[in-house]
Amino acid sequence: MTSRLRNASGFALVLALLLLWEVSARLGWVASPNWPPFTAVVAALARDVMTGEIPLLVGGTLWRMAAGLFAGGVAGVVLGLAFALLPFVARLFAPIVELLRPIPVPAVIPPLVLFLGLDDTMKVTVVALTVFFPVLTNTVQGVRAVEADALAMGRTFGIGALRRALFIVLPASLPYILAGFRIALALALVVAVVAEMIAGEQGVGHYLVMMQFAGRAEEIYATVLLLGMLGYALNRGFLLAERRMIHWWFALGRQSDA
Amino acid sequence: MSFLSLDAINKSFAGVPVMRDATLAVREGEFMAVLGPSGCGKSTLLQIAAGLLPPSAGTVRIAGRAITAPPPEAVYVFQQYTRSLLPWRSVRDNVAFATEHRLGKRRARAIAEETLAQVGLSGFGDHFPWQLSGGMQQRVAIARALAAEPAILLLDEPFSAVDALTRLDLHALFLDIWSRRKLTVMLVTHDVEEAIYLADRIALLTYRPSSISEIFEVGLPRPRDPITTRALPQFLELRQTLLQKLLARPDA
Amino acid sequence: MSITRRIALGATAGLAAPALLAQAPTRLRVSVIPVLDVAPLHAAIREGYFTAEGIEIDTSTTAGGATGLPGLVAGQFRVVFSNCVSIMLGIREGLEFRFISGAAGSGPVPPDSMAVLARKGSGIASGRDLEGKRMASNTRNNIVWLRGIAWVDKTGGDWRRVTTVEVPFPQMADALANGQVDAAVFSEPFVAAALQTHGDRLERIGWPINETAPGSTIAQYVAMADDLARNPEVFDRFARALHRGADWVNERRGDNALLELIAGFSRVPIERLRQAAFTTYPKGVSAAELTEVITTMTRFGLGGRYPAPATLIHRTAAV
């Protein structure tokens, strides 16, 4: 009841800000052609959605994002498990990972362009790199948080190492892994668009650059609005999936609160 | 003939000896309690017996065979059921976890239902462990151990994390299972009454570096009763002796 | 935009010579900037001139010259459209760029395709007024910057005392109107856009090209020397098609057809294009115009050892 009220008030704030946007542009409080009214932006968005251009571009961008998310995520989980379970892997790779982690991904785009070109390979790789580190870190953290008793339990029943990794370690660290993915998801969309803005005529990022050069503020804001909505929808969808996948984790959290 | 034997077990952690020449022989079908104060290395001894922890020196034998890894005959039951039960699995699938790698999921589930019934948890298979009380969760852990059909059960204070009444309840349940299944049991505990009430013999563990100092024959008649057995003079006498031994430690 | 291009290719494939269609077309990746200057390339794509030469053009739009020339060196592109100053700086560093076609130049009289704008009432009207002040250019060390600096010098200012600030074209009008910079060198269609949308606050104070170097060059198409040596006929075909595109564009200067073409690939509203001043669309590159650029660059701090301009011009640009 109170949470519904809180949600409603948050929604009201969004509406108020949109209204402020509309009014400030209509009445010329912000007098710039680069500040079009909200309704004009929505109209521009609707126009390019109707022609099928935006859906096609969004589809491309989401595909690249998803491919990068998958590739970087799988690599992060696998290497994270290896890091936490096999000490020699950690010794071998930890310095490289620690060196590469703080590098902002946009900074590595030029060398990636050199080696991977301007097409999907480069863009998916950029997303994968972005996703990789938070997933890796969280996986390692998750594996370290697995109860020693749960692992010993597996051994006392004669369960082999691989099966223990898959059926005890992996599910137990899933809440941490998913938290890593949630961080990665927000970054992945941003980075996919940034990579598209660099070069190549693909996706929402390229559309954004085009519209900037064409001086079409309405389309620019329409893109920004669209990215905001996409990001919101992706996050909500992810939270729902997370609730289903690790319901036990949330149940345990509530229990300890009570 | 001893079924489970610990022969001159030594254990050091980071060069610090915590166990010296611990020797113990448990007979087949016997209920052996290892009694000692908290922090004396009871769990360490039990984990070594289970093949979960390698000894620094000495040998563990089960049915005459020296073991270096968890043997199929023995199952370890943990003190903290919340840590050893898997919260993402239903009660039934937690129990099935003990055998599904050997028997397959369907057969393991069927066995799980049987053993859950034996511990009085029929109808709780679809629940999740965290939806049950502490005593019921420990029953799940016991059911899981039984599902593997072990000859030996190694119990690490499994009754200490529940309230006093639930503990009596679990004692009764466990004694019943033990006698029906003819299990060999090694229980570690710091609870003198629990040790007397349940065990055939009680081994006393000294402080660090710990070893088995004495072994007491309980000699109380079975079946035991939670009220009358505890009132027997023999029970009270042994309780007094053991408490004196435990309290008379040099550093206590 | 890639949709329109694909449709254009499909629609014109029927016009192509059957003999050339029989073999797989040569795929050329060309780096472009979404500006008016590349109209001939898009005309040649849309009119099927490339298809007729057995060439499939894959344009890659970059937001500035930044990734174009490095991409050429790295082999990502076969042809790059770029401004003359950036190309020359690469050549000065030893990169083997060769001019394969002219792209954009300025006419002998105003209006320029570039303009210096300032705020109305700011009292800034010349390079002299800009001393100690800030002037925006989209990138440092490119043709826009060079002509802007030359204009400061020509109108009595010490170019060393004018701070250049990099501001992308799309943000330039706002930056100038809001006072973040005191003047800005715009290129079309951003001149037209700025005057259309900020006309009440901004005014044009100079023609940076016609006041310093009328009839000079702005941008060209370049390729790598070794690629030209290995595949000369590919570039012959490329230039032939491109130059037919230039003819198409030059025949339609001021026509609706041209404005529609440009509006199509750049998305600039057609009403704005009507207000914009266009560059010329030369097919060739001359040693004289390159010499002028090198001389001007040398004057304004970009001197160095440059090869003789005539050696940089591939046969396809010697027209």
mmCIF file of C-alpha atoms in Angstrom, chain C residues 22 27-29 34 37 62 72 86 96 113 130 133 169-170 179 215 218 222 225 230 234 239 250 289 306 310:
data_model
loop_
_atom_site.group_PDB
_atom_site.id
_atom_site.type_symbol
_atom_site.label_atom_id
_atom_site.label_comp_id
_atom_site.label_asym_id
_atom_site.label_seq_id
_atom_site.Cartn_x
_atom_site.Cartn_y
_atom_site.Cartn_z
ATOM 1 C CA ALA C 22 28.252 -11.557 -64.128
ATOM 2 C CA ARG C 27 33.206 -4.022 -52.547
ATOM 3 C CA LEU C 28 34.787 -0.732 -51.518
ATOM 4 C CA ARG C 29 34.382 0.676 -48.053
ATOM 5 C CA PRO C 34 27.566 13.355 -43.128
ATOM 6 C CA ASP C 37 30.493 17.770 -49.600
ATOM 7 C CA THR C 62 32.274 8.876 -38.936
ATOM 8 C CA LEU C 72 42.630 3.975 -44.086
ATOM 9 C CA SER C 86 44.281 16.533 -42.114
ATOM 10 C CA GLU C 96 51.430 7.187 -48.063
ATOM 11 C CA SER C 113 30.491 27.206 -47.459
ATOM 12 C CA LEU C 130 39.150 38.358 -31.050
ATOM 13 C CA LYS C 133 39.188 35.737 -26.754
ATOM 14 C CA PHE C 169 29.358 21.551 -35.274
ATOM 15 C CA PRO C 170 26.022 20.417 -33.831
ATOM 16 C CA GLY C 179 28.757 32.839 -24.455
ATOM 17 C CA GLY C 215 38.786 29.552 -55.106
ATOM 18 C CA ILE C 218 38.635 22.136 -49.072
ATOM 19 C CA VAL C 222 42.427 9.690 -50.766
ATOM 20 C CA ALA C 225 49.709 4.374 -52.468
ATOM 21 C CA ARG C 230 48.267 -3.077 -56.799
ATOM 22 C CA VAL C 234 39.618 -0.633 -59.355
ATOM 23 C CA ALA C 239 36.879 7.584 -59.964
ATOM 24 C CA ASN C 250 27.060 20.060 -60.914
ATOM 25 C CA GLU C 289 45.857 24.301 -54.817
ATOM 26 C CA TYR C 306 56.120 18.051 -47.468
ATOM 27 C CA ALA C 310 52.477 16.805 -57.962
#
